[in-house]
Amino acid sequence: MTQITLDTSRGDPREGGRASPLAGGLSGAMIGRAVGDAFVKLNPVKLIKNPVIFTTWIVALLSTISAAAAIAGGQSAGFAVQLALWLWATVLFANVAESIAEGRGKAAADSLRATRVTTKAKLIVDPKTGTVVPTNASELEVGSIILVEAGDVIASDGEIIEGVASVNEAAITGESAPVIRESGGDRSAVTGGTTVVSDWIKVRITAKPGSTFLDRMIAMVEGADRRKTPNELALAVLLAGLTLIFLIAVVTLVGLGAYSGVDLDPIVLGALFITLIPTTIGGLMSAVGIAGMDRLLKVNVLATSGRAVEAAGDVDTLLLDKTGTITFGNRMATEVIPVPGVRPEAALAAAVMASLADETPEGRSIVELGRNAGVSVDQPAGAVAIPFTAVTRQSGLDVGKDSWRKGAVDAVLKDLNLTDGSAPAEFRQAVDRIARSGGTPLAVTQNGALVGVIHLKDVVKPGVKARFADLRRMGLRTVMITGDNPVTAAAIASEAGVDDYLAEATPEDKMRLIKAEQAKGRLVAMCGDGANDAPALAQADVGVAMQTGAQAAREAGNMVDLDSDPTKVIEIVEVGKQLLITRGALTTFSVANDVAKYFAIIPAMFVVALPSLGALNVMRLHSPESAILSAVIFNALVIVALIPLALKGVKYRAIGAGALLGRNLLIYGLGGLIAPFVGIKLIDLVISGLGLA
């Protein structure tokens, strides 16, 4: 493992049963709406964006006209009517797949709309006297300052300029537990529609009416103007190319029919053409992309576009802040090392006594360490807390004539009139070992005597190392970014299992690192929450902003994590890769499917005129008409059968590209070859048995 150096001279388990407004799901009402939307999507202006399905629409229309003409002429039209109906069904099923995927987003948008309220804001008209005037939220302007007290709904998006309060953000995140918001720092942004639970805050409005974060969420969740991603565009070109190839193949059959004496009905040729072109992936392509965004919504991540989700799947380098992402963010006590002559349990008890009045996370972790070891953690009667100050750099507890202190090693030694040389050798060795491991040593005294040293450690989150190993197997390079010194950074990076680290990082360093990675042709993902992260979030290919972060960060990123959990970036990459894997699997299945259908149907159509094709007619279909109708029916039904896979996605596994290709070819390639032979034969038996062809 190496530290990155920069040239500066050029200077599922997350849901936890919550009722998140973004949690999608299928219901009878949603499916009903999807079916209705599918008929609306029959509009050729909408379908022309999908060339394969638009081609199917044209052939269905021509088949309908042909069937109507046959009926009007008193001719037998049963076969023509069946072809037309199943071709229309193919178009509808493709539309249903897209509509179901969109329906989840629309349901989530409806849920979000239900959270919007029309409320009165307490507009501060005179900052000196604090005079407030009730004002409609729609009348607030950018820069207006409002007072929000306990029980009030925050009228619009803004930044806290004064005060601290607990805020219920369930309307946005689905999480009922209030969170702390305060002026200054990276926890000052508040969202309109959330409720202040306790205390009060003054908020400067940052959004115009109708353009709040909630409004933007609704627009993005609905995805009405969702643009195709680069991969979708490339796939559309591939499908158009395959369509052209099969068009040429079908046209050549006209000559073969003339040569063999087989009279081929143009409508039959059109139906054959539809069965051969890649309608499966053509019908499901859009649904796969929309479903990828929906899977992010389920874990409370809002993507501004399908392009961002897809980019997450192609990410090569993952930048993660150490604090709160790789580690818990608060230093935690892991051990108390006694000096010679002091029993370990006595040193631990002294550390606990010195921490009983310490309400910091570090102090609470020391008390918890003692509680787990069986040490009493009850504060004695008459105890006097000694708070930490910048002068003493110590804190503790006095009970009568007894005293306990803990603090910075140099400050404690100075208070005891000890030097590094006069302190016990074992004590110095313990301090040095803790520092070299990336921890923080705190000296502990009892009644003016040194008793031991506490090891505070920035604890790496459980399971993170295994997840990084999974990402490494997928070809991702992980980089930890921290403001720690190189020694501490190296120790934590080694324990976490990241590939590289950047120590003592500044915002400029982050930006240079991202540009350096991109210059090597890599796609970069990072997360951040501060205004100083905004440039890097904007530069990264996938920028994940925390919902609780600064407004500048939320606007710079192309994703917003509503839970403000930095570790979510790992899950985002997994969702992106799942989207790409799913699209690749369905494409493999569709292409193999089309090849199989070609060799299954053509021999049945010409075997009578060309007996030499009998060796290829392995399916022994009932008749040429039965072969075509069976293929058209199979073509329509296979789209329905694959809708759940398109919505759920192929299961993500951290395997290499070679293994992934092999799995796709084995499961979806081979499956795509076999399925048409089995499916068409079964349908042929049914329709021939019923006398439909």
Coordinates of N, CA and C in Angstrom, one line a residue, residues 47-138:
L47 N -43.6 6.3 -29.4 CA -42.9 5.0 -29.7 C -41.7 5.2 -30.6
I48 N -41.7 6.3 -31.3 CA -40.6 6.4 -32.3 C -39.2 6.5 -31.6
K49 N -39.2 6.8 -30.3 CA -38.0 6.9 -29.6 C -37.4 5.5 -29.4
N50 N -38.2 4.5 -29.6 CA -37.7 3.1 -29.5 C -37.9 2.4 -30.8
P51 N -36.9 2.4 -31.7 CA -37.0 2.0 -33.1 C -37.6 0.6 -33.2
V52 N -37.2 -0.3 -32.3 CA -37.6 -1.7 -32.5 C -39.1 -1.8 -32.2
I53 N -39.6 -1.2 -31.1 CA -41.0 -1.3 -30.8 C -41.8 -0.5 -31.8
F54 N -41.3 0.6 -32.3 CA -42.0 1.4 -33.3 C -42.1 0.6 -34.6
T55 N -41.1 -0.2 -35.0 CA -41.2 -1.1 -36.1 C -42.3 -2.1 -35.9
T56 N -42.4 -2.7 -34.7 CA -43.4 -3.6 -34.4 C -44.8 -3.0 -34.5
W57 N -44.9 -1.7 -34.1 CA -46.2 -1.0 -34.2 C -46.6 -0.8 -35.6
I58 N -45.7 -0.5 -36.5 CA -46.0 -0.4 -37.9 C -46.5 -1.7 -38.5
V59 N -45.8 -2.8 -38.2 CA -46.2 -4.1 -38.7 C -47.6 -4.5 -38.2
A60 N -47.8 -4.2 -36.9 CA -49.1 -4.4 -36.3 C -50.2 -3.7 -37.0
L61 N -49.9 -2.4 -37.3 CA -50.9 -1.6 -38.0 C -51.2 -2.1 -39.4
L62 N -50.2 -2.5 -40.1 CA -50.4 -3.1 -41.4 C -51.2 -4.4 -41.4
S63 N -50.8 -5.2 -40.3 CA -51.6 -6.5 -40.2 C -53.0 -6.2 -39.9
T64 N -53.3 -5.2 -39.1 CA -54.7 -4.9 -38.8 C -55.5 -4.4 -40.0
I65 N -54.8 -3.6 -40.8 CA -55.4 -3.2 -42.1 C -55.7 -4.4 -43.0
S66 N -54.7 -5.3 -43.1 CA -54.9 -6.5 -43.9 C -56.0 -7.4 -43.4
A67 N -56.1 -7.5 -42.1 CA -57.2 -8.4 -41.6 C -58.5 -7.7 -41.8
A68 N -58.6 -6.4 -41.7 CA -59.9 -5.7 -41.9 C -60.3 -5.8 -43.4
A69 N -59.3 -5.7 -44.3 CA -59.5 -5.9 -45.7 C -60.1 -7.3 -46.0
A70 N -59.5 -8.3 -45.4 CA -59.9 -9.6 -45.7 C -61.3 -9.9 -45.2
I71 N -61.6 -9.3 -44.0 CA -63.0 -9.4 -43.5 C -64.0 -8.7 -44.4
A72 N -63.6 -7.5 -44.9 CA -64.5 -6.8 -45.7 C -64.7 -7.5 -47.1
G73 N -63.7 -8.2 -47.5 CA -63.8 -8.9 -48.8 C -64.4 -10.3 -48.7
G74 N -64.9 -10.7 -47.5 CA -65.5 -11.9 -47.3 C -64.6 -13.1 -47.2
Q75 N -63.3 -12.8 -47.1 CA -62.3 -13.9 -47.0 C -62.0 -14.4 -45.6
S76 N -61.4 -15.5 -45.5 CA -61.1 -16.1 -44.2 C -60.0 -15.2 -43.6
A77 N -60.2 -14.7 -42.4 CA -59.3 -13.7 -41.8 C -58.9 -14.2 -40.4
G78 N -59.2 -15.4 -40.0 CA -58.8 -15.8 -38.6 C -57.3 -15.7 -38.3
F79 N -56.5 -16.2 -39.3 CA -55.1 -16.2 -39.1 C -54.6 -14.7 -39.0
A80 N -55.1 -13.9 -39.9 CA -54.6 -12.5 -40.0 C -55.0 -11.8 -38.7
V81 N -56.2 -12.0 -38.2 CA -56.7 -11.3 -37.0 C -55.8 -11.8 -35.8
Q82 N -55.5 -13.1 -35.7 CA -54.7 -13.5 -34.6 C -53.3 -12.9 -34.7
L83 N -52.7 -12.8 -35.9 CA -51.4 -12.2 -36.0 C -51.4 -10.7 -35.5
A84 N -52.5 -10.0 -36.0 CA -52.6 -8.6 -35.6 C -52.7 -8.4 -34.1
L85 N -53.6 -9.2 -33.5 CA -53.8 -9.1 -32.1 C -52.5 -9.4 -31.3
W86 N -51.8 -10.4 -31.7 CA -50.6 -10.7 -30.9 C -49.4 -9.7 -31.2
L87 N -49.4 -9.1 -32.4 CA -48.4 -8.0 -32.6 C -48.7 -6.8 -31.8
W88 N -50.0 -6.5 -31.7 CA -50.4 -5.4 -30.8 C -50.1 -5.7 -29.3
A89 N -50.3 -7.0 -29.0 CA -50.0 -7.4 -27.6 C -48.5 -7.2 -27.3
T90 N -47.6 -7.5 -28.4 CA -46.2 -7.3 -28.2 C -45.9 -5.9 -27.9
V91 N -46.5 -4.9 -28.6 CA -46.2 -3.5 -28.3 C -46.7 -3.1 -27.0
L92 N -47.9 -3.6 -26.6 CA -48.5 -3.3 -25.3 C -47.7 -3.8 -24.2
F93 N -47.2 -5.0 -24.3 CA -46.4 -5.6 -23.2 C -45.1 -4.9 -23.0
A94 N -44.5 -4.4 -24.1 CA -43.3 -3.6 -24.0 C -43.6 -2.3 -23.3
N95 N -44.8 -1.7 -23.6 CA -45.2 -0.4 -22.9 C -45.5 -0.7 -21.5
V96 N -46.1 -1.8 -21.2 CA -46.5 -2.2 -19.8 C -45.2 -2.2 -19.0
A97 N -44.1 -2.9 -19.5 CA -42.9 -3.0 -18.8 C -42.3 -1.6 -18.4
E98 N -42.3 -0.7 -19.4 CA -41.9 0.7 -19.1 C -42.8 1.4 -18.1
S99 N -44.1 1.2 -18.3 CA -45.1 1.9 -17.4 C -45.0 1.4 -16.0
I100 N -44.7 0.1 -15.8 CA -44.6 -0.4 -14.4 C -43.4 0.2 -13.7
A101 N -42.3 0.3 -14.5 CA -41.1 0.9 -14.0 C -41.3 2.3 -13.6
E102 N -42.0 3.1 -14.5 CA -42.3 4.5 -14.3 C -43.3 4.6 -13.1
G103 N -44.2 3.6 -13.0 CA -45.2 3.7 -12.0 C -44.7 3.8 -10.6
R104 N -43.6 3.1 -10.3 CA -43.0 3.2 -9.0 C -42.6 4.6 -8.7
G105 N -42.0 5.2 -9.7 CA -41.6 6.6 -9.5 C -42.7 7.5 -9.3
K106 N -43.8 7.3 -10.1 CA -45.0 8.1 -9.9 C -45.7 7.9 -8.5
A107 N -45.6 6.7 -8.1 CA -46.2 6.4 -6.7 C -45.4 7.2 -5.7
A108 N -44.1 7.1 -5.8 CA -43.2 7.8 -4.9 C -43.4 9.3 -4.9
A109 N -43.6 9.8 -6.1 CA -43.9 11.3 -6.3 C -45.2 11.7 -5.7
D110 N -46.2 10.8 -5.8 CA -47.5 11.1 -5.2 C -47.4 11.1 -3.7
S111 N -46.5 10.2 -3.1 CA -46.3 10.2 -1.7 C -45.6 11.5 -1.2
L112 N -44.7 11.9 -2.0 CA -44.0 13.2 -1.7 C -44.9 14.4 -1.8
R113 N -45.7 14.4 -2.8 CA -46.7 15.5 -2.9 C -47.6 15.6 -1.6
A114 N -47.9 14.4 -1.1 CA -48.8 14.4 0.1 C -48.1 15.0 1.3
T115 N -46.8 15.1 1.3 CA -46.1 15.7 2.4 C -46.0 17.2 2.3
R116 N -46.3 17.7 1.1 CA -46.2 19.2 1.0 C -47.4 19.8 1.7
V117 N -47.1 20.9 2.4 CA -48.2 21.6 3.1 C -48.1 23.1 2.8
T118 N -49.3 23.7 2.9 CA -49.3 25.2 2.8 C -49.3 25.7 4.2
T119 N -48.2 26.4 4.6 CA -48.0 26.8 5.9 C -47.7 28.3 6.0
K120 N -47.9 28.8 7.2 CA -47.5 30.2 7.5 C -46.1 30.2 8.1
A121 N -45.3 31.1 7.6 CA -44.0 31.3 8.1 C -43.9 32.5 9.0
K122 N -43.0 32.4 10.0 CA -42.8 33.6 10.9 C -41.7 34.4 10.3
L123 N -42.0 35.4 9.4 CA -41.0 36.2 8.7 C -40.5 37.3 9.7
I124 N -39.2 37.3 9.9 CA -38.6 38.3 10.7 C -38.4 39.6 9.9
V125 N -39.2 40.6 10.3 CA -39.2 41.9 9.5 C -38.2 42.9 10.2
D126 N -37.9 42.7 11.4 CA -37.0 43.6 12.1 C -36.0 42.8 12.9
P127 N -34.8 42.5 12.4 CA -33.8 41.7 13.1 C -33.4 42.2 14.5
K128 N -33.5 43.6 14.7 CA -33.1 44.1 16.0 C -34.1 43.8 17.1
T129 N -35.4 43.9 16.7 CA -36.4 43.7 17.8 C -36.9 42.2 17.7
G130 N -36.6 41.6 16.6 CA -37.1 40.2 16.5 C -38.6 40.1 16.1
T131 N -39.1 41.2 15.6 CA -40.6 41.2 15.2 C -40.8 40.3 14.0
V132 N -41.9 39.5 14.2 CA -42.2 38.5 13.1 C -43.6 38.8 12.6
V133 N -43.8 38.5 11.3 CA -45.1 38.7 10.7 C -45.5 37.4 10.0
P134 N -46.7 36.8 10.3 CA -47.1 35.6 9.6 C -47.2 35.8 8.1
T135 N -46.5 35.0 7.4 CA -46.5 35.1 5.9 C -46.6 33.8 5.3
N136 N -47.4 33.7 4.1 CA -47.5 32.5 3.4 C -46.2 32.1 2.9
A137 N -46.0 30.8 2.8 CA -44.7 30.2 2.3 C -44.5 30.6 0.9
S138 N -45.5 30.7 0.1 CA -45.4 31.1 -1.3 C -44.9 32.5 -1.5

